[in-house]
Structure formats: C-alpha cells, structure tokens
mmCIF file with all atom_site columns, C-alpha atoms in Angstrom:
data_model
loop_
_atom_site.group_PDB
_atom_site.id
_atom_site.type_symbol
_atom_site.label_atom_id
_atom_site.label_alt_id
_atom_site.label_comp_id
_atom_site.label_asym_id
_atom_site.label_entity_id
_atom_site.label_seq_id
_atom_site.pdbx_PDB_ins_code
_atom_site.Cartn_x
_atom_site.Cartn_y
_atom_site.Cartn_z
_atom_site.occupancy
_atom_site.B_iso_or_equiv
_atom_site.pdbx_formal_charge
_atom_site.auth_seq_id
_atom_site.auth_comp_id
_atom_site.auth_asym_id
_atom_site.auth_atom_id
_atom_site.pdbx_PDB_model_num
ATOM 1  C CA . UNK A 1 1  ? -40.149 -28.818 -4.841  1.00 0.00 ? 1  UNK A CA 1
ATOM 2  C CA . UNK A 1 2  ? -36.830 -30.398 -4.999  1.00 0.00 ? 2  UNK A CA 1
ATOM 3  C CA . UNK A 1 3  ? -34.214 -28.811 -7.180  1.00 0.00 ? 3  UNK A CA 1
ATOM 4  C CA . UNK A 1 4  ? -30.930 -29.546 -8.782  1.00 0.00 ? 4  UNK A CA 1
ATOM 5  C CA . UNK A 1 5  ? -28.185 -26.518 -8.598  1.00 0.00 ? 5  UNK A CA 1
ATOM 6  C CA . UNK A 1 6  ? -24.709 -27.448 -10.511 1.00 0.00 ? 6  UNK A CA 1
ATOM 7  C CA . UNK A 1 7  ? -22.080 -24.573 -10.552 1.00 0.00 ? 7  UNK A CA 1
ATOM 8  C CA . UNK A 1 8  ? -18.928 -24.339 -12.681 1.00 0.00 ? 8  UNK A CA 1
ATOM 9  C CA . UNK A 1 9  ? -16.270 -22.010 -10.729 1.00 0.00 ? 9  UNK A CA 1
ATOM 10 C CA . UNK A 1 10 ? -13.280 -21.981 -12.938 1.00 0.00 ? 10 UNK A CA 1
ATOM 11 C CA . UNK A 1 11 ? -10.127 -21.118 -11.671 1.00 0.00 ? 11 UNK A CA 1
ATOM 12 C CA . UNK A 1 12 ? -11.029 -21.877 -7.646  1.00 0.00 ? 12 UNK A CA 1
ATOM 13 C CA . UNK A 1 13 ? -8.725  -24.200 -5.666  1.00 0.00 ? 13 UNK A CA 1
ATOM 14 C CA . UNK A 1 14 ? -9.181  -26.644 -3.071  1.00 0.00 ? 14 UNK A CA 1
ATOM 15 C CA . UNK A 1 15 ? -8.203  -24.739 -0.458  1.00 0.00 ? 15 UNK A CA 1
ATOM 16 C CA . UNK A 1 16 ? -10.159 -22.235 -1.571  1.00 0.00 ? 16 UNK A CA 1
ATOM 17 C CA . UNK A 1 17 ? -13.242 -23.995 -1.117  1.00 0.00 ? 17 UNK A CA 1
ATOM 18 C CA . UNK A 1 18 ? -11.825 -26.013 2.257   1.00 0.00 ? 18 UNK A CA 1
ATOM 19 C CA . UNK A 1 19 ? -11.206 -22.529 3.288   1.00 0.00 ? 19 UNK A CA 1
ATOM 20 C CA . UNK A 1 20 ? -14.981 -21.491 2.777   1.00 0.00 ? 20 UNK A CA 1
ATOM 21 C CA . UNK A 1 21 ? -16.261 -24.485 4.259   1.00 0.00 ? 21 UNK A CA 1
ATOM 22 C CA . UNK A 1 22 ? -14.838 -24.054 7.140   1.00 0.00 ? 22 UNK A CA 1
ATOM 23 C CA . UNK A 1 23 ? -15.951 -20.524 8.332   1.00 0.00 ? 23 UNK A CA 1
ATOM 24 C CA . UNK A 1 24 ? -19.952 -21.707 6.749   1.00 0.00 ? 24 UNK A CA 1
ATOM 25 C CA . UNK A 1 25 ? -19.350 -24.600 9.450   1.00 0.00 ? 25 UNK A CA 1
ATOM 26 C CA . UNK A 1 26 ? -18.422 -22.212 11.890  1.00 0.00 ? 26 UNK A CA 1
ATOM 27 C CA . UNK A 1 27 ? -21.391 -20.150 11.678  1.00 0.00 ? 27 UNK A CA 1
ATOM 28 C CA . UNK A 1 28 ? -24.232 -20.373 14.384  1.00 0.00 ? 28 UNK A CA 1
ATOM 29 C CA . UNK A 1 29 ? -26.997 -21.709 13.640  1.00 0.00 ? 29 UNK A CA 1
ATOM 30 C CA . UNK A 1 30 ? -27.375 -24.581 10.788  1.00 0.00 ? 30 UNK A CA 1
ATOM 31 C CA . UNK A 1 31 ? -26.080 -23.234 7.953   1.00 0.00 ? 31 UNK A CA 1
ATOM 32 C CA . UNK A 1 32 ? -26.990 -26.162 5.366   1.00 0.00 ? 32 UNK A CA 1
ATOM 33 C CA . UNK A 1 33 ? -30.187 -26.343 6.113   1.00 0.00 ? 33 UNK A CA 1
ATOM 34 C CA . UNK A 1 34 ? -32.348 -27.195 3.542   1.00 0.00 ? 34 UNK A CA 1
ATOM 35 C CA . UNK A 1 35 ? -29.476 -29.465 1.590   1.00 0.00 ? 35 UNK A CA 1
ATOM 36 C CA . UNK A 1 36 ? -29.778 -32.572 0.662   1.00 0.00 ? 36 UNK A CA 1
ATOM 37 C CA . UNK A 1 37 ? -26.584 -33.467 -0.724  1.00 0.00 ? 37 UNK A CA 1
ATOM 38 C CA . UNK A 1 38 ? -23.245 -32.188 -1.626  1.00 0.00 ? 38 UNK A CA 1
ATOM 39 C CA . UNK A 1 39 ? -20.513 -32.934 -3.947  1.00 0.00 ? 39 UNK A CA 1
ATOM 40 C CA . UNK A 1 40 ? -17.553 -30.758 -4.687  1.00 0.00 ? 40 UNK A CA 1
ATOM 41 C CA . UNK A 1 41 ? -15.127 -32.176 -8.022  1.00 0.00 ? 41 UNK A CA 1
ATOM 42 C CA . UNK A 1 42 ? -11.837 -30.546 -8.341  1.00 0.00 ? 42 UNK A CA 1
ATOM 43 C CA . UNK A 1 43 ? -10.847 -30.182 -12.617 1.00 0.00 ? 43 UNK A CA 1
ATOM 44 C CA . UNK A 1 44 ? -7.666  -29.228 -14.201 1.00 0.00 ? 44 UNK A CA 1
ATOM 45 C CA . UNK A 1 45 ? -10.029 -25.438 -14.812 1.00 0.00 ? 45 UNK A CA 1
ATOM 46 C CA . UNK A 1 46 ? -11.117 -25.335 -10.921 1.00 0.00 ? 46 UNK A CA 1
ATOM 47 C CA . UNK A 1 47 ? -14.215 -26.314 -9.088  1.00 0.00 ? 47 UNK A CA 1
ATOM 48 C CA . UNK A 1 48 ? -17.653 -27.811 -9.631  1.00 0.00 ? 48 UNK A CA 1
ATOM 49 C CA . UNK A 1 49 ? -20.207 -27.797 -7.343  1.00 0.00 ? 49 UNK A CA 1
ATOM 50 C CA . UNK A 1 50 ? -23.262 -30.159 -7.495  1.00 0.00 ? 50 UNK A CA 1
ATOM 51 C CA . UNK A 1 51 ? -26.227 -29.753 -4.811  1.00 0.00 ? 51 UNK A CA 1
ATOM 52 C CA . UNK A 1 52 ? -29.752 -31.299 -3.994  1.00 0.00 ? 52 UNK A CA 1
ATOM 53 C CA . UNK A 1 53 ? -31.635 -29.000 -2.391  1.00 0.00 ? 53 UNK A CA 1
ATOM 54 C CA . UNK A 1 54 ? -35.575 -28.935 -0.870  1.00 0.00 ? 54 UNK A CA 1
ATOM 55 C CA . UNK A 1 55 ? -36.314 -26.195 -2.386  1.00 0.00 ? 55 UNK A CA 1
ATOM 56 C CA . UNK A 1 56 ? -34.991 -23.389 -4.031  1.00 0.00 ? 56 UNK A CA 1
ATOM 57 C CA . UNK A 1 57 ? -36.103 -20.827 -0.921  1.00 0.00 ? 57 UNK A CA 1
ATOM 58 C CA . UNK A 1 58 ? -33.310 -23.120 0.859   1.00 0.00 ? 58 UNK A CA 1
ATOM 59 C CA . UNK A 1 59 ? -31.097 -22.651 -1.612  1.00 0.00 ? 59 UNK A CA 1
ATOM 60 C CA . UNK A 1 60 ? -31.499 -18.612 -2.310  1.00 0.00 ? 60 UNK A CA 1
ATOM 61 C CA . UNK A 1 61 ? -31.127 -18.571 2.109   1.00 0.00 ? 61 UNK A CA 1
ATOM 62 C CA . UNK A 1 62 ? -28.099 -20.258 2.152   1.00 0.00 ? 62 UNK A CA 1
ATOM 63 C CA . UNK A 1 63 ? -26.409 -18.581 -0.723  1.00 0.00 ? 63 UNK A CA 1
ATOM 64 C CA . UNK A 1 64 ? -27.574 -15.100 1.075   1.00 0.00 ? 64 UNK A CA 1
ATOM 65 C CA . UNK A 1 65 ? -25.249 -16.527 3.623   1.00 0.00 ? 65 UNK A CA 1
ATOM 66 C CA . UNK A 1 66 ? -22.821 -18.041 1.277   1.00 0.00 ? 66 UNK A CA 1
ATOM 67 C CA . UNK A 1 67 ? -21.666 -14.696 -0.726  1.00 0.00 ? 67 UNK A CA 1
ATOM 68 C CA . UNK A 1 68 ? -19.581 -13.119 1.618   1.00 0.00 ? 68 UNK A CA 1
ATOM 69 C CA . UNK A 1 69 ? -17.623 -15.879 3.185   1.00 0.00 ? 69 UNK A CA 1
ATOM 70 C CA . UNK A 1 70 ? -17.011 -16.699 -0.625  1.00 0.00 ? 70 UNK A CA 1
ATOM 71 C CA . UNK A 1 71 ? -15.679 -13.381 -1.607  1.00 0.00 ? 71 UNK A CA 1
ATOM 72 C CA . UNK A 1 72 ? -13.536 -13.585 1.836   1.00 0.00 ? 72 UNK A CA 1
ATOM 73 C CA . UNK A 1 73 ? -12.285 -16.730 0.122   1.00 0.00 ? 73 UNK A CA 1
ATOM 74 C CA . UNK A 1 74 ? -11.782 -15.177 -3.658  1.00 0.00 ? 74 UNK A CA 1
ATOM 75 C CA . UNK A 1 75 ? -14.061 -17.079 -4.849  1.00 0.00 ? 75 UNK A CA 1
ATOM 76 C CA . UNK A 1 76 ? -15.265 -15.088 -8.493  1.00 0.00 ? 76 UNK A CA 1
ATOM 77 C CA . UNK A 1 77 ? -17.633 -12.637 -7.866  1.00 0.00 ? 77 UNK A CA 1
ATOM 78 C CA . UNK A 1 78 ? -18.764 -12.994 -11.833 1.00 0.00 ? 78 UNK A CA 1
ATOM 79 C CA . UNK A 1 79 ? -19.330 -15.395 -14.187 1.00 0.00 ? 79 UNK A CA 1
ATOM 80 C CA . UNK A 1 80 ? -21.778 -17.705 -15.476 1.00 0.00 ? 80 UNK A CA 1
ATOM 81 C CA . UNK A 1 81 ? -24.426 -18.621 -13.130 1.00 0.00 ? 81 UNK A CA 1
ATOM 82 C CA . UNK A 1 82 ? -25.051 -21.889 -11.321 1.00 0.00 ? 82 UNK A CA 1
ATOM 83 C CA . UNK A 1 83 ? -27.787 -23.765 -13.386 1.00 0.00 ? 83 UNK A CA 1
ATOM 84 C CA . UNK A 1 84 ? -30.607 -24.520 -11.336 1.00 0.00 ? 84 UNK A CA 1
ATOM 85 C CA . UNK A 1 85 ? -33.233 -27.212 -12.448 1.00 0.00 ? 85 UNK A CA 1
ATOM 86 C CA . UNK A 1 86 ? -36.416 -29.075 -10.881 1.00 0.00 ? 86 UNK A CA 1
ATOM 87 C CA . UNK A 1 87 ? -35.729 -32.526 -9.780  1.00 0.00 ? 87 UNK A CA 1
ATOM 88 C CA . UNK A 1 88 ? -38.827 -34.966 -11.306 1.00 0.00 ? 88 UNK A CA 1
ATOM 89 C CA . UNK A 1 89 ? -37.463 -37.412 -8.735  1.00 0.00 ? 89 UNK A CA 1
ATOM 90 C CA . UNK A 1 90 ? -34.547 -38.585 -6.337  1.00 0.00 ? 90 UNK A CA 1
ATOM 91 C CA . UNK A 1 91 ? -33.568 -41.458 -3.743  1.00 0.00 ? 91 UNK A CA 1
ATOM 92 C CA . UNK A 1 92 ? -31.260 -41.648 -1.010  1.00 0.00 ? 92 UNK A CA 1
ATOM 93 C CA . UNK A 1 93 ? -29.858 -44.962 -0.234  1.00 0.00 ? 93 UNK A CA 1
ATOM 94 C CA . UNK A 1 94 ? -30.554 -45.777 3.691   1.00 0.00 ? 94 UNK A CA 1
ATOM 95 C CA . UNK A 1 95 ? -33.274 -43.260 3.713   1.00 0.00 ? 95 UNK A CA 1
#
C-alpha cells in the first residue's frame, strides 16, 4: 500500500539538505528506491519534506539508510516525527 510521509525539520537549511542529498546520490546501489515522489519546501522555521512512497517497507529501508548521512549533515536527531498516512489514491501525470 501506498503511503504519504510529510516531515517538519525546523531549523535545517538548504544546504543542509543539498548537502545530504548529495552523499544519498552518491551511494551504490539505488538509494530511492521505492519513492514515488519528492518535494522539499524551504520556510522562514527550516525544512519540510513531503514523500510518496510504495510502501512503508520502502520507506523504513531508505530511512535505515537515511539516518546517518543526516546526522553527518546536522540534521536534528529529535523532534516530532514525520507523519506517515495511507494514500486512498494517487495519479501521476504522464504515467
């Protein structure tokens, strides 16, 4: 089943975040897998994440991936966790 994660990371940066994505895109192997789609929103209180993902197993394998690149980064190691929701349904133009 499809599902929905959105994550609030107050106080992260930009570069921050282009920081992390570029050593997850230098790992081997394909790192995203499993992810649908990705959008990352800068606010005046830091960073929000919003993903699609297959399934939540994709989701819990790349985030066991994730964590320590994201420390690396200084990325908070606490705080409120991402909420994670079923999706009833989704599209993807061209698909």
């Amino acid at each position: 089943m499809a599902i929905f994660m959105h994550a609030i990371l107050p106080g992260v940066t930009a570069a921050q975040y282009d920081a992390l994505n570029s050593a997850l895109r230098d790992l081997p192997g394909d790192t995203f897998a499993g992810c649908l789609a990705h959008v990352a929103v800068t606010t005046d209180a830091g960073l929000q994440v919003f993903d699609l993902w297959e399934s939540e197993e994709a989701m819990a394998a790349f985030t066991e991936r994730l964590m320590p690149h994201a420390e690396r980064a200084g990325f908070p190691s606490t705080g409120e966790p991402p909420q994670v929701l079923p999706v009833y349904n989704y599209w993807l133009p061209g698909a």
